[in-house]
Coordinates of C-alpha atoms in Angstrom, one line a residue:
Chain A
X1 CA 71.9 213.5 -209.4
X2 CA 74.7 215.7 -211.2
X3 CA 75.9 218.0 -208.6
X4 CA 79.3 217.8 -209.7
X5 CA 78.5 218.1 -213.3
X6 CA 76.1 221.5 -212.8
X7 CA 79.1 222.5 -210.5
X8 CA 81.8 222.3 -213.3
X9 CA 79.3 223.3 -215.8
X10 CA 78.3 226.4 -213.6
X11 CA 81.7 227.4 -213.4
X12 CA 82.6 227.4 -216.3
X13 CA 79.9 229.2 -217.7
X14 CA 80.1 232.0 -215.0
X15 CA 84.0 231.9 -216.3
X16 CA 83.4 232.4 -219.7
X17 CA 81.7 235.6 -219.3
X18 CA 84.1 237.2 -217.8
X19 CA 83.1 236.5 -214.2
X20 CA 86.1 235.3 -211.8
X21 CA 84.8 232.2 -210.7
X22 CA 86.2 229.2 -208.1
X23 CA 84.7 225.7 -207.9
X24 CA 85.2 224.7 -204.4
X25 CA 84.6 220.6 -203.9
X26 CA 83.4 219.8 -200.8
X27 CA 83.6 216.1 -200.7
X28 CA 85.8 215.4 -198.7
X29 CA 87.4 211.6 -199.4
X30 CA 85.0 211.4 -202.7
X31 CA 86.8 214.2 -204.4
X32 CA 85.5 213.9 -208.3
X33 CA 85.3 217.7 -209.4
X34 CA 89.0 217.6 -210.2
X35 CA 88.5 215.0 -212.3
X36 CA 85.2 216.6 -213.8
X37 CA 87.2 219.5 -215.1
X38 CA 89.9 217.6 -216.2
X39 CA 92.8 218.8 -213.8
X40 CA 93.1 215.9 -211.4
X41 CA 97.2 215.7 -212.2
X42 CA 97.4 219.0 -211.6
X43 CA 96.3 218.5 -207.5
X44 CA 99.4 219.2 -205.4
X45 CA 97.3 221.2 -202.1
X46 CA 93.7 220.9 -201.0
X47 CA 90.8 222.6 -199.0
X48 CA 92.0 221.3 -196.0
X49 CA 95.4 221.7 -196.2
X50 CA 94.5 225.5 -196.8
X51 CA 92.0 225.0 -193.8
X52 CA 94.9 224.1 -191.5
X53 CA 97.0 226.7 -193.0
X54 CA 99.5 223.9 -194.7
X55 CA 98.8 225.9 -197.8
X56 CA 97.7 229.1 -199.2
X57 CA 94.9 229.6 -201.2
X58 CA 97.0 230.9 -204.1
X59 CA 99.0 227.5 -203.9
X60 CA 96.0 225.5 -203.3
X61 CA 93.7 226.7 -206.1
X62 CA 94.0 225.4 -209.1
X63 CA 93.5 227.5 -212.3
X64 CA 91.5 226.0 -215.7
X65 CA 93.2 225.5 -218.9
X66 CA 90.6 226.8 -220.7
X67 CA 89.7 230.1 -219.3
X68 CA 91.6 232.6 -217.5
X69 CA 89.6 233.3 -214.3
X70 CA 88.3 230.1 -213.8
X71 CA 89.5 228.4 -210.6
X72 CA 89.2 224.6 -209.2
X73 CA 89.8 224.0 -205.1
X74 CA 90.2 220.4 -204.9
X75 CA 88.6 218.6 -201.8
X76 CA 90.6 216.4 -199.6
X77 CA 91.1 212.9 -200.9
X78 CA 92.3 211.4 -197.5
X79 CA 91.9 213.6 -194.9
X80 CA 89.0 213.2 -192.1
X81 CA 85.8 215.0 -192.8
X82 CA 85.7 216.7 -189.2
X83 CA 88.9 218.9 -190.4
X84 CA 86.2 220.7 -192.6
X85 CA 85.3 223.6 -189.6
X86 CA 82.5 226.0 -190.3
X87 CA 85.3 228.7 -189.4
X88 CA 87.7 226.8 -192.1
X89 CA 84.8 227.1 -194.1
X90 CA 84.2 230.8 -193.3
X91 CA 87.9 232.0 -193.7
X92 CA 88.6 230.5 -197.0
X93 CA 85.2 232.0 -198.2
X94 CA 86.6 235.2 -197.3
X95 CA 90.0 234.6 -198.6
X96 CA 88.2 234.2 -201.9
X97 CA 86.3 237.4 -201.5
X98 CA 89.3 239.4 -200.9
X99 CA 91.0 237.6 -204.0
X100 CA 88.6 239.1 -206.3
X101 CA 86.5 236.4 -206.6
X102 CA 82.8 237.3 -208.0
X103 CA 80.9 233.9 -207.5
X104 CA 82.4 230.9 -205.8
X105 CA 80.4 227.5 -206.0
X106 CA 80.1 225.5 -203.3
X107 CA 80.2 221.6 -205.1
X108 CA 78.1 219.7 -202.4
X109 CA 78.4 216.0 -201.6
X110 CA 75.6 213.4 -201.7
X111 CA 73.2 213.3 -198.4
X112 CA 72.6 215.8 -195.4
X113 CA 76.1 214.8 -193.5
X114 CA 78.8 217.2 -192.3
X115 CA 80.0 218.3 -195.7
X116 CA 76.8 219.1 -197.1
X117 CA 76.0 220.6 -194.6
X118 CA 79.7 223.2 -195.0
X119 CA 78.8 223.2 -198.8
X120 CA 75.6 225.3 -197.9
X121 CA 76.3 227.0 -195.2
X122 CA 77.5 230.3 -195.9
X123 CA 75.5 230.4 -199.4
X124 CA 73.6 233.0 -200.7
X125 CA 72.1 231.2 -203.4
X126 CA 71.5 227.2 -203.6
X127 CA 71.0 225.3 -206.7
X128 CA 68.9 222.2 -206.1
X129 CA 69.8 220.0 -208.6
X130 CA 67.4 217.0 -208.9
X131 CA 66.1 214.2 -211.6
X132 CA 62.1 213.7 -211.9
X133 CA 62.5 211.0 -209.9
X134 CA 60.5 210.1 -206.8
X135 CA 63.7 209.3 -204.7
X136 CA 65.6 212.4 -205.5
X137 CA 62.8 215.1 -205.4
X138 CA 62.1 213.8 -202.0
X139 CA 65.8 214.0 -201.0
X140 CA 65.8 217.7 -202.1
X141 CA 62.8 218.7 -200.7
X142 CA 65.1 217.5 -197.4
X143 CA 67.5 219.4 -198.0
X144 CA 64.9 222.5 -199.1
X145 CA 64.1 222.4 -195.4
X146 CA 68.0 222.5 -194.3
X147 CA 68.7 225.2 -196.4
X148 CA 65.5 226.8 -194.6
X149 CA 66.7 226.5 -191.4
X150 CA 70.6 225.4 -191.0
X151 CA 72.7 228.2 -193.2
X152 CA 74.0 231.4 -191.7
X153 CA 71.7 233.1 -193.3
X154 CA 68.6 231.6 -191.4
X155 CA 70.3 231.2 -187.8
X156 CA 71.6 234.8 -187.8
X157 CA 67.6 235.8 -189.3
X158 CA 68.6 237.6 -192.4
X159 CA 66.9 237.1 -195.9
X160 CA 67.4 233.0 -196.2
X161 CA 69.0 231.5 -199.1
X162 CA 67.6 232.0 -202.8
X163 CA 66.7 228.7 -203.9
X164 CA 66.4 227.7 -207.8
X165 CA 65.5 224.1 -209.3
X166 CA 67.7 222.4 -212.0
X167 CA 66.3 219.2 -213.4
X168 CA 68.8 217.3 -215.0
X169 CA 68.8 214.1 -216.8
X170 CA 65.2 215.0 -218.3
X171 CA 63.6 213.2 -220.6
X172 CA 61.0 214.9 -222.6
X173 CA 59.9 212.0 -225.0
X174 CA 59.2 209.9 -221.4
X175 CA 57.7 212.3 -219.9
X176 CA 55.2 212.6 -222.5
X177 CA 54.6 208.9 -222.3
X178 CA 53.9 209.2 -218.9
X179 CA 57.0 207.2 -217.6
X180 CA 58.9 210.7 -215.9
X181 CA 57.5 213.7 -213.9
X182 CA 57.2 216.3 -215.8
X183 CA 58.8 219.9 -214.8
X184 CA 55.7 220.9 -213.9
X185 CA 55.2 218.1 -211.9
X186 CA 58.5 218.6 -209.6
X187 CA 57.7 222.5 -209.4
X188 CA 54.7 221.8 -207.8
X189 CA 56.3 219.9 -205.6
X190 CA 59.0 221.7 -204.5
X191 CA 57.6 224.9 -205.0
X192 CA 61.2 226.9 -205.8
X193 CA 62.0 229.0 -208.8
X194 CA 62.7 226.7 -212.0
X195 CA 66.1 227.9 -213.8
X196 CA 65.6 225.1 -216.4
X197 CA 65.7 221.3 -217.6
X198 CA 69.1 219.7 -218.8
X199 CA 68.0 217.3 -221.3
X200 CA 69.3 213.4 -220.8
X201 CA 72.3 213.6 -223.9
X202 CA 75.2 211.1 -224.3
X203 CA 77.5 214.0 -224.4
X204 CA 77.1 214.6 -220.6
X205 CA 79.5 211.5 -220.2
X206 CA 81.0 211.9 -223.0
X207 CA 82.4 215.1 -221.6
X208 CA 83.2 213.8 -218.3
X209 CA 85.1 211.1 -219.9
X210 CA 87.4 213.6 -221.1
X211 CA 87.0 215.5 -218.6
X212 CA 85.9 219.0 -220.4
X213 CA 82.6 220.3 -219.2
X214 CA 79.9 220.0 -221.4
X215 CA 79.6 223.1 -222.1
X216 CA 82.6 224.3 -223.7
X217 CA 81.2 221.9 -226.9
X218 CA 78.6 224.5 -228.2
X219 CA 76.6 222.0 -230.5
X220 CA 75.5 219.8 -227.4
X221 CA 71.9 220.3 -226.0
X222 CA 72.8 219.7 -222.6
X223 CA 75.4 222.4 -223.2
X224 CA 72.6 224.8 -224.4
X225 CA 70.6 223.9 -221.7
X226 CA 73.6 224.7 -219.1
X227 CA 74.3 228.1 -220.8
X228 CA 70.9 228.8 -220.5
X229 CA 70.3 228.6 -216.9
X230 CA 73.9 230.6 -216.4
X231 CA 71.9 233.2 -218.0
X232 CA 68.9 233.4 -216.6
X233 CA 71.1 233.3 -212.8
X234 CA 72.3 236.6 -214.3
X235 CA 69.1 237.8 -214.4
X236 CA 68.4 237.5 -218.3
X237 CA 65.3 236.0 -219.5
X238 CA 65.7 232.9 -221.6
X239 CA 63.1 231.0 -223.1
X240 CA 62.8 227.8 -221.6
X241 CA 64.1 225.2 -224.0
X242 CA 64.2 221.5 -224.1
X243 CA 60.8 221.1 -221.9
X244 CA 58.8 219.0 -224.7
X245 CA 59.9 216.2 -227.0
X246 CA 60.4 217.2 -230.8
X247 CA 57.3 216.4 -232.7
X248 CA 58.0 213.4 -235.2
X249 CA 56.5 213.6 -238.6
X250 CA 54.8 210.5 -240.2
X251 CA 58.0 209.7 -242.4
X252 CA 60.6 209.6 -239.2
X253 CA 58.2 207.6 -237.5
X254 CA 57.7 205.3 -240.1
X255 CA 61.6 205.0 -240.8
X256 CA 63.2 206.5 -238.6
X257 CA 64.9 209.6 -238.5
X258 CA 69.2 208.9 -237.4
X259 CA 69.4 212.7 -236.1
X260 CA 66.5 212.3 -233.6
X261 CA 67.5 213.9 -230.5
X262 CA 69.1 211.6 -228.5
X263 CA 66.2 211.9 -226.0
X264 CA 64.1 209.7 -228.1
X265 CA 66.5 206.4 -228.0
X266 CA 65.8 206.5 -224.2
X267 CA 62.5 206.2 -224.1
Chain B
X1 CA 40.8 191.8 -229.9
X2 CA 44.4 192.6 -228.4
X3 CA 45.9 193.3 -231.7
X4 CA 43.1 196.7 -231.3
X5 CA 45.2 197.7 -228.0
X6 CA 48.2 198.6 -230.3
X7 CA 46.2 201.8 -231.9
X8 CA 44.8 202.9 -228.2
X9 CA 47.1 205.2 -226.3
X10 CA 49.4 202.9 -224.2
X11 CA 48.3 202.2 -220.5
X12 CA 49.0 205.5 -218.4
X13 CA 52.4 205.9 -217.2
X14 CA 53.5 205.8 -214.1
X15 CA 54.5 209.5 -213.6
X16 CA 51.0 210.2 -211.6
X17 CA 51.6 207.5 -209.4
X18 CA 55.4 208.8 -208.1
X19 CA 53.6 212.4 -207.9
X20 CA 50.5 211.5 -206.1
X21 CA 53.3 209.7 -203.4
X22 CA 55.4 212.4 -203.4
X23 CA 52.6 215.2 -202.5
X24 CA 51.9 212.8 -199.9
X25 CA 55.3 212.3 -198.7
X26 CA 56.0 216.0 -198.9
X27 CA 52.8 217.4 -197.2
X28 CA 53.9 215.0 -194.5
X29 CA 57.3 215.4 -193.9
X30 CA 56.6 219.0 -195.1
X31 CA 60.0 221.4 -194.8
X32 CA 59.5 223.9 -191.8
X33 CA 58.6 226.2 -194.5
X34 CA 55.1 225.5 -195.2
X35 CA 53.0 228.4 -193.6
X36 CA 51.5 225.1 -191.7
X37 CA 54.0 223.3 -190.2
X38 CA 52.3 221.8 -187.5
X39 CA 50.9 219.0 -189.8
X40 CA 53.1 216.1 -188.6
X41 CA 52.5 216.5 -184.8
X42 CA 48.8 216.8 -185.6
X43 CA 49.1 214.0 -187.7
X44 CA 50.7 211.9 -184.1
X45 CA 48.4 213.5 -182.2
X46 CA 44.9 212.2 -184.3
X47 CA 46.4 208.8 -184.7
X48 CA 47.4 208.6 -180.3
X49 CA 43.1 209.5 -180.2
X50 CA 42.2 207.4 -183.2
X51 CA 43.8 204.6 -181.6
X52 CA 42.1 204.5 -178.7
X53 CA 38.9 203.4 -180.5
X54 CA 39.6 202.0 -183.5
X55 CA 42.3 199.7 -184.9
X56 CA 44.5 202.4 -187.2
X57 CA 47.2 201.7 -189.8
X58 CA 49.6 204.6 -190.2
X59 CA 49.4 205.0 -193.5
X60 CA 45.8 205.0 -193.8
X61 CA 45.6 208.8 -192.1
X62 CA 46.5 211.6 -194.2
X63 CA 46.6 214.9 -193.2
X64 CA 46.7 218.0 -195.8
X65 CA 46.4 221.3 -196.4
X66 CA 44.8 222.9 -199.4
X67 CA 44.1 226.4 -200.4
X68 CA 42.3 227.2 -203.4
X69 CA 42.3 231.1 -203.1
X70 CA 41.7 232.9 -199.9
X71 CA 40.3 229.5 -198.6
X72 CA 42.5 227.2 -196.7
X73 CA 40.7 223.7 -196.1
X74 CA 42.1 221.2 -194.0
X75 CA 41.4 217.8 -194.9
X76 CA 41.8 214.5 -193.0
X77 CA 41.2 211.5 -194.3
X78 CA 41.3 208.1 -192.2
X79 CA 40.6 204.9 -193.4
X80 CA 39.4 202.3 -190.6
X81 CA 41.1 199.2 -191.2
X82 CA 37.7 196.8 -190.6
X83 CA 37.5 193.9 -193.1
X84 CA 38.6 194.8 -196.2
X85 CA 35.3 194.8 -198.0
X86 CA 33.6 197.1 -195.4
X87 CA 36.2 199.9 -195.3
X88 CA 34.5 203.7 -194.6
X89 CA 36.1 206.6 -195.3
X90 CA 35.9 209.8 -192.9
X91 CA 36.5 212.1 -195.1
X92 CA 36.3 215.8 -193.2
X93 CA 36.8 217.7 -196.6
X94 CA 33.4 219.7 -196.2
X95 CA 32.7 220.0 -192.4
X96 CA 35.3 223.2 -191.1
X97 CA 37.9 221.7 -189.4
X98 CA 40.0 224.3 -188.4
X99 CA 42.3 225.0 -185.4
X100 CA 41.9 228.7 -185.7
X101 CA 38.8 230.1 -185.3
X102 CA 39.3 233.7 -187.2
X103 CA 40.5 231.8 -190.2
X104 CA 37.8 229.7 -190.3
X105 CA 35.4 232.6 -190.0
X106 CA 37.0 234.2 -192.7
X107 CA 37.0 231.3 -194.5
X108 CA 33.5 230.7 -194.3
X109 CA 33.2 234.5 -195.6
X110 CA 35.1 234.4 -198.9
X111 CA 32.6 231.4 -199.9

């Protein structure tokens, strides 16, 4: 559903204005953030060799190429999952803290298991990241009612977790065919603050092939799109972009038009 | 005349469908925090009573919660399995049905 990619994407946005930021991956034997960001040779320590004090932090945390205070902690390609403790968790949350960090993301594996579980625990906020798609809105509306009731936040009765919706993969031109939910549609449904739409764009993988986020390459929607919702989680306000499909005048539809958006090819 | 279909709009999509089944999935398993979260276990309690009398297929009772203003309705809907052709349709939607008394009295005021 593109947790990993709004994970490195978030990151690096954060990052790049001037906000010390660490991507933390927390899935444990599917480790892929690493690889997202493009520093996978550079992975000598993990999370849970830092959680069993086999490393430091500092030796464990890896910094990006591309900007200065952006950080990557790896996740554990071989180790057991039950080595991820909730006060593992806690301590290296607080090592962070005291190392200056101002937002550390929490990349979350696939499912409502163990890890996912650690990924949201200690969270103030939680990005649901979900494609209109019956499957995955019902999945996060699951773990809508986790985050409700199984974070420190709710079992110790303080204000719970800020929630906030990111579609990704949308397809505007289908969903005004009628073949995808629309925005609106999933809102309803989940009924948590919308932070925006990242559009369906070839340079998604593109990126992840090379392993550069998306959206360090400025003339890509999706990277638009990304940059947006960074803002907006800063409390800017942003008009909402990306929501309908460009309007195509009677000469591209009758031949064609080669710098359509992307979006349109799909559909 | 099928050639005439190509100027029509094309057949409705399929996004209604998936969100019509996903209200229904979500008002069902509905996250603890929907101001009514009793919704399932009422849902397993009508179908224990319903089954005493009639024949009931689960996913012929639907259980929901609407509000439309200060006005909360609760709605059941149960669809008795009988022969195909003579299925009826109890359909509470506009006799009160509600578990608590002082919000169906204020209910009733706000119309």
């Amino acid at each position: 559903m593109g947790k990993t990619t709004t994970s490195a994407n978030l990151a690096a946005g954060l990052a790049s204005m001037g906000y010390r930021t660490v991507a933390i991956d927390f899935d444990v034997g599917l480790r892929n953030l690493d690889l997202v960001m493009g520093c996978e040779r550079r992975v000598v320590y993990d999370l849970i060799n830092v959680i069993r004090g086999e490393a430091t932090l500092r030796q464990a945390a890896i910094k990006d190429k591309r900007l200065e205070n952006l950080f990557i902690l790896p996740a554990s390609q071989t180790r057991d999952k039950d080595a991820l403790t909730r006060h593992g968790v806690e301590s290296v949350i607080e090592g962070l803290k005291t190392a200056g960090f101002e937002y550390i993301i929490c990349d979350s594996p696939a499912g409502i298991e163990h890890g996912a579980h650690m990924a949201m625990y200690y969270a103030d906020h939680a990005m649901v990241v979900t494609n209109a798609e019956v499957s995955s809105v019902r999945d996060s509306d699951r773990i809508l009612g986790l985050l409700d009731a199984k974070t420190f936040r709710a079992e110790q009765g303080m204000d719970p977790v800020k929630t906030h919706l990111i579609l990704t993969r949308y397809s505007p031109a289908r969903v005004a065919k009628g073949e995808m939910l629309s925005y609106k549609d999933v809102i309803e449904l989940l009924g948590i603050e919308f932070m925006g739409a990242i559009p369906e764009s070839p340079s998604v993988l593109q990126s992840s092939n090379a392993g550069v986020p998306v959206i360090f390459d400025p003339t890509s929607d999706a990277a638009q799109a990304y940059l947006d919702v960074v803002q907006r989680f800063l409390g800017e306000e942003r008009p909402q972009r990306f929501l309908d499909a460009p309007k195509r005048g009677f000469f591209s539809r009758m031949f064609g038009s080669s710098n359509e958006a992307p979006i349109a090819a799909v559909g | 005349m099928a050639w005439l279909d190509y100027f029509r709009r094309s057949s409705p999509g399929s996004a209604n469908l998936a969100k019509d089944r996903l209200s229904i999935i979500v008002a069902r398993e509905g996250r603890s925090r929907s101001k009514v979260n009793y919704l399932p276990q009422l849902r397993q309690e009508l179908l224990q009573v319903l089954a005493k009398y009639e024949k009931i297929d689960l996913d012929q009772v639907t259980v929901n919660v609407e509000s439309q203003g200060e006005c909360e309705v609760l709605e059941l809907n149960v669809i008795l399995s009988e022969p195909a052709t003579m299925r009826k349709t109890v359909d509470s939607r506009h006799a009160p049905f509600f578990t608590d008394q002082s919000r169906a009295r204020s209910a009733q005021s706000s119309r």
